[in-house]
Amino acid sequence: MTIRVLLADDQALLRATFRILIDSCDDMEVIAEATDGAAAVDLARIHRPDVILMDIRMPGTDGLAATSVICADPELSDTRVLILTTFEIDEYVAQALRSGASGFLGKDVTAEALLAGIRTVAAGDSLLSPGATRTLITRFLSAPGLGTRLAAADDLSGLTTREREVMAWVAEGHSNDEIAQKLFVSPLTVRTHVHRAMTKLGARDRAQLVVMAYQSGLVQALPPEER
């Protein structure tokens, strides 16, 4: 299946570069381009892309606002947003994840990493490095008053012990392969537990599952001296 990509960036040169790179792959194609967040929302509703490469800073409606609208639209539940920006600032990244983005990359990313990132989020996984998860999620997503709370402790009551355990490892930034090694099971088994937890909690993707783990208290935020 071909991964259908929407580009949202106000820089024409970058859009042209990304289009050439993406269209050179047999398994993906650019289906539309937006120069601001409002256009990204409109084009997403028209074309229903699999992945949106979303810049944060754009004129008018920015990428964060557009991401919030897109991820809250039930008609776009299958669309994943991958934030691509030069502004890798903690607050921006954390806000993007709270808004529903499935991950983020810097604009200095290599061609191989960009294409791999698109495939990763298209498959329903999040693009979160362990470092980003442990610092950004801990510092911002678990802080009171920041964004909508997605889960409370009671919401996890329907999870099995193993599903909670796997969810906690995911929240700490570990991949399925890493979790499998720790639990002495196969990566496929881990993936099954992750998806069951997502289904039970109504998590949009793995990134949202991470947010829920911190907000519910399953994983505790690190004290300031340990961040």
Tab-separated table of C-alpha atoms in Angstrom:
chain	number	residue	atom	x	y	z
A	1	MET	CA	0.000	0.000	0.000
A	2	THR	CA	1.148	3.526	-0.770
A	3	ILE	CA	1.558	5.941	2.148
A	4	ARG	CA	-0.191	9.183	1.223
A	5	VAL	CA	1.605	12.243	2.602
A	6	LEU	CA	0.469	15.843	3.034
A	7	LEU	CA	3.218	18.479	3.349
A	8	ALA	CA	2.497	21.510	5.536
A	9	ASP	CA	5.293	24.085	5.471
A	10	ASP	CA	5.452	27.740	4.441
A	11	GLN	CA	8.873	27.323	2.776
A	12	ALA	CA	8.461	26.395	-0.869
A	13	LEU	CA	12.016	25.092	-1.214
A	14	LEU	CA	11.608	22.667	1.658
A	15	ARG	CA	8.287	21.413	0.328
A	16	ALA	CA	9.838	20.850	-3.093
A	17	THR	CA	12.776	18.984	-1.544
A	18	PHE	CA	10.533	16.786	0.586
A	19	ARG	CA	8.250	16.084	-2.373
A	20	ILE	CA	11.134	14.902	-4.548
A	21	LEU	CA	12.447	12.692	-1.752
A	22	ILE	CA	9.092	11.171	-0.854
A	23	ASP	CA	7.912	10.685	-4.432
A	24	SER	CA	11.150	8.834	-5.203
A	25	CYS	CA	9.960	5.992	-2.950
A	26	ASP	CA	7.758	3.239	-4.318
A	27	ASP	CA	5.719	3.003	-1.108
A	28	MET	CA	4.773	6.672	-0.587
A	29	GLU	CA	3.631	9.777	-2.423
A	30	VAL	CA	2.861	13.443	-1.723
A	31	ILE	CA	-0.831	14.069	-2.356
A	32	ALA	CA	-1.058	17.764	-1.426
A	33	GLU	CA	0.883	20.751	-0.058
A	34	ALA	CA	-0.218	23.399	2.454
A	35	THR	CA	1.471	26.716	3.225
A	36	ASP	CA	-0.189	27.250	6.611
A	37	GLY	CA	-2.107	25.407	9.305
A	38	ALA	CA	-5.565	26.362	8.100
A	39	ALA	CA	-4.819	25.009	4.627
A	40	ALA	CA	-3.398	21.843	6.207
A	41	VAL	CA	-6.676	21.231	8.028
A	42	ASP	CA	-8.739	21.852	4.884
A	43	LEU	CA	-6.549	19.634	2.704
A	44	ALA	CA	-6.479	16.896	5.334
A	45	ARG	CA	-10.276	16.774	5.304
A	46	ILE	CA	-10.335	16.648	1.510
A	47	HIS	CA	-7.563	14.107	0.891
A	48	ARG	CA	-7.508	12.062	4.133
A	49	PRO	CA	-3.704	11.546	4.084
A	50	ASP	CA	-2.016	8.787	6.030
A	51	VAL	CA	0.705	11.115	7.328
A	52	ILE	CA	1.029	14.888	7.561
A	53	LEU	CA	4.510	16.400	7.781
A	54	MET	CA	3.668	19.480	9.834
A	55	ASP	CA	5.868	22.509	10.437
A	56	ILE	CA	5.253	24.316	13.741
A	57	ARG	CA	5.828	27.943	12.812
A	58	MET	CA	3.709	29.024	9.880
A	59	PRO	CA	1.816	32.276	9.209
A	60	GLY	CA	-1.765	32.487	10.412
A	61	THR	CA	-2.791	29.174	11.947
A	62	ASP	CA	0.402	27.497	13.159
A	63	GLY	CA	1.217	23.812	13.073
A	64	LEU	CA	0.349	23.175	16.715
A	65	ALA	CA	-3.160	24.595	16.347
A	66	ALA	CA	-3.665	22.692	13.110
A	67	THR	CA	-2.475	19.465	14.753
A	68	SER	CA	-5.000	19.894	17.556
A	69	VAL	CA	-7.865	20.341	15.090
A	70	ILE	CA	-6.814	17.424	12.902
A	71	CYS	CA	-6.256	14.990	15.766
A	72	ALA	CA	-9.587	15.928	17.360
A	73	ASP	CA	-11.533	15.280	14.150
A	74	PRO	CA	-13.061	11.775	14.250
A	75	GLU	CA	-13.153	11.763	10.451
A	76	LEU	CA	-9.337	11.989	10.465
A	77	SER	CA	-8.706	9.297	13.061
A	78	ASP	CA	-6.478	7.384	10.653
A	79	THR	CA	-4.319	10.408	9.848
A	80	ARG	CA	-1.016	10.715	11.726
A	81	VAL	CA	0.848	13.993	12.258
A	82	LEU	CA	4.648	14.066	12.235
A	83	ILE	CA	6.031	17.391	13.429
A	84	LEU	CA	9.010	18.588	11.392
A	85	THR	CA	10.655	21.746	12.681
A	86	THR	CA	13.842	23.693	13.285
A	87	PHE	CA	12.455	24.718	16.667
A	88	GLU	CA	13.179	21.623	18.762
A	89	ILE	CA	12.272	23.450	21.958
A	90	ASP	CA	10.916	21.426	24.853
A	91	GLU	CA	7.680	23.378	25.140
A	92	TYR	CA	6.931	23.083	21.419
A	93	VAL	CA	7.573	19.358	21.317
A	94	ALA	CA	5.545	18.688	24.458
A	95	GLN	CA	2.649	20.804	23.183
A	96	ALA	CA	2.759	18.963	19.859
A	97	LEU	CA	2.459	15.622	21.622
A	98	ARG	CA	-0.360	16.867	23.835
A	99	SER	CA	-2.106	18.058	20.679
A	100	GLY	CA	-2.018	14.527	19.297
A	101	ALA	CA	1.111	14.425	17.124
A	102	SER	CA	2.636	10.986	16.706
A	103	GLY	CA	6.202	12.236	16.816
A	104	PHE	CA	8.685	14.867	15.767
A	105	LEU	CA	11.858	15.335	13.737
A	106	GLY	CA	14.236	18.243	13.256
A	107	LYS	CA	14.538	19.724	9.776
A	108	ASP	CA	18.213	18.736	9.780
A	109	VAL	CA	17.137	15.091	9.728
A	110	THR	CA	18.756	12.815	7.154
A	111	ALA	CA	16.765	11.621	4.163
A	112	GLU	CA	16.831	8.059	5.468
A	113	ALA	CA	15.584	9.102	8.913
A	114	LEU	CA	12.776	11.197	7.425
A	115	LEU	CA	11.500	8.359	5.264
A	116	ALA	CA	11.814	5.910	8.153
A	117	GLY	CA	9.885	8.338	10.351
A	118	ILE	CA	7.032	8.565	7.869
A	119	ARG	CA	6.812	4.789	7.696
A	120	THR	CA	6.942	4.513	11.486
A	121	VAL	CA	4.019	6.832	12.199
A	122	ALA	CA	2.047	5.489	9.219
A	123	ALA	CA	2.268	2.058	10.849
A	124	GLY	CA	0.652	3.476	13.988
A	125	ASP	CA	3.785	3.749	16.107
A	126	SER	CA	5.171	6.931	17.620
A	127	LEU	CA	8.473	8.533	16.763
A	128	LEU	CA	9.787	9.246	20.243
A	129	SER	CA	13.381	8.720	21.211
A	130	PRO	CA	14.045	7.398	24.727
A	131	GLY	CA	15.745	10.674	25.615
A	132	ALA	CA	12.820	12.751	24.430
A	133	THR	CA	10.378	10.551	26.291
A	134	ARG	CA	12.228	10.647	29.600
A	135	THR	CA	12.851	14.394	29.591
A	136	LEU	CA	10.049	16.062	27.661
A	137	ILE	CA	7.209	13.839	28.760
A	138	THR	CA	8.354	13.891	32.368
A	139	ARG	CA	8.891	17.646	32.510
A	140	PHE	CA	5.818	18.838	30.682
A	141	LEU	CA	3.114	16.271	30.004
A	142	SER	CA	2.946	15.219	33.648
A	143	ALA	CA	2.812	18.808	34.920
A	144	PRO	CA	-0.578	20.038	36.170
A	145	GLY	CA	-2.482	22.503	34.041
A	146	LEU	CA	-0.814	21.597	30.770
A	147	GLY	CA	-3.288	20.459	28.169
A	148	THR	CA	-6.223	18.113	28.420
A	149	ARG	CA	-5.866	15.180	30.762
A	150	LEU	CA	-6.307	11.965	28.809
A	151	ALA	CA	-6.311	9.448	31.640
A	152	ALA	CA	-6.694	9.100	35.398
A	153	ALA	CA	-5.564	6.215	37.595
A	154	ASP	CA	-9.005	4.565	37.522
A	155	ASP	CA	-8.956	4.478	33.720
A	156	LEU	CA	-6.208	1.843	33.844
A	157	SER	CA	-8.320	-0.578	35.897
A	158	GLY	CA	-9.281	-2.531	32.798
A	159	LEU	CA	-5.690	-3.333	31.882
A	160	THR	CA	-4.050	-6.608	32.770
A	161	THR	CA	-0.896	-6.644	34.881
A	162	ARG	CA	1.221	-7.383	31.830
A	163	GLU	CA	-0.438	-4.624	29.808
A	164	ARG	CA	0.348	-2.139	32.589
A	165	GLU	CA	3.908	-3.388	32.714
A	166	VAL	CA	4.382	-3.026	28.974
A	167	MET	CA	2.711	0.394	29.006
A	168	ALA	CA	5.182	1.556	31.655
A	169	TRP	CA	8.143	0.406	29.579
A	170	VAL	CA	6.720	2.193	26.555
A	171	ALA	CA	6.337	5.375	28.611
A	172	GLU	CA	10.011	5.218	29.517
A	173	GLY	CA	10.936	5.272	25.857
A	174	HIS	CA	11.739	1.630	25.172
A	175	SER	CA	11.106	0.006	21.796
A	176	ASN	CA	9.149	-3.223	21.361
A	177	ASP	CA	12.394	-5.130	20.825
A	178	GLU	CA	13.897	-3.724	24.030
A	179	ILE	CA	10.779	-4.533	26.037
A	180	ALA	CA	10.717	-8.043	24.598
A	181	GLN	CA	14.262	-8.647	25.813
A	182	LYS	CA	13.413	-7.408	29.306
A	183	LEU	CA	10.293	-9.565	29.568
A	184	PHE	CA	11.693	-12.603	27.725
A	185	VAL	CA	8.881	-12.600	25.166
A	186	SER	CA	8.708	-11.942	21.435
A	187	PRO	CA	8.407	-8.408	19.963
A	188	LEU	CA	5.103	-9.517	18.430
A	189	THR	CA	3.772	-10.335	21.894
A	190	VAL	CA	4.832	-6.898	23.125
A	191	ARG	CA	3.164	-5.253	20.150
A	192	THR	CA	-0.040	-7.159	20.947
A	193	HIS	CA	0.007	-5.932	24.552
A	194	VAL	CA	0.626	-2.357	23.392
A	195	HIS	CA	-2.273	-2.420	20.969
A	196	ARG	CA	-4.615	-4.011	23.504
A	197	ALA	CA	-3.754	-1.272	26.002
A	198	MET	CA	-4.307	1.384	23.335
A	199	THR	CA	-7.670	-0.111	22.414
A	200	LYS	CA	-8.877	-0.371	26.007
A	201	LEU	CA	-7.819	3.209	26.805
A	202	GLY	CA	-8.913	4.704	23.497
A	203	ALA	CA	-5.381	5.903	22.762
A	204	ARG	CA	-4.925	7.260	19.262
A	205	ASP	CA	-1.380	5.912	18.986
A	206	ARG	CA	1.700	4.995	20.989
A	207	ALA	CA	2.529	8.630	21.733
A	208	GLN	CA	-0.861	9.167	23.354
A	209	LEU	CA	-0.366	5.982	25.360
A	210	VAL	CA	2.819	7.530	26.767
A	211	VAL	CA	0.909	10.656	27.801
A	212	MET	CA	-1.714	8.499	29.523
A	213	ALA	CA	0.938	6.573	31.426
A	214	TYR	CA	2.281	9.753	32.989
A	215	GLN	CA	-1.033	11.497	33.531
A	216	SER	CA	-2.557	8.451	35.217
A	217	GLY	CA	0.401	8.081	37.548
A	218	LEU	CA	1.444	4.689	36.175
A	219	VAL	CA	4.866	6.224	35.580
A	220	GLN	CA	6.073	8.874	37.995
A	221	ALA	CA	7.678	12.149	36.939
A	222	LEU	CA	11.295	12.511	37.915
A	223	PRO	CA	12.138	15.099	40.567
A	224	PRO	CA	13.872	18.233	39.229
A	225	GLU	CA	17.338	17.175	40.404
A	226	GLU	CA	17.105	13.985	38.356
A	227	ARG	CA	15.896	15.524	35.108
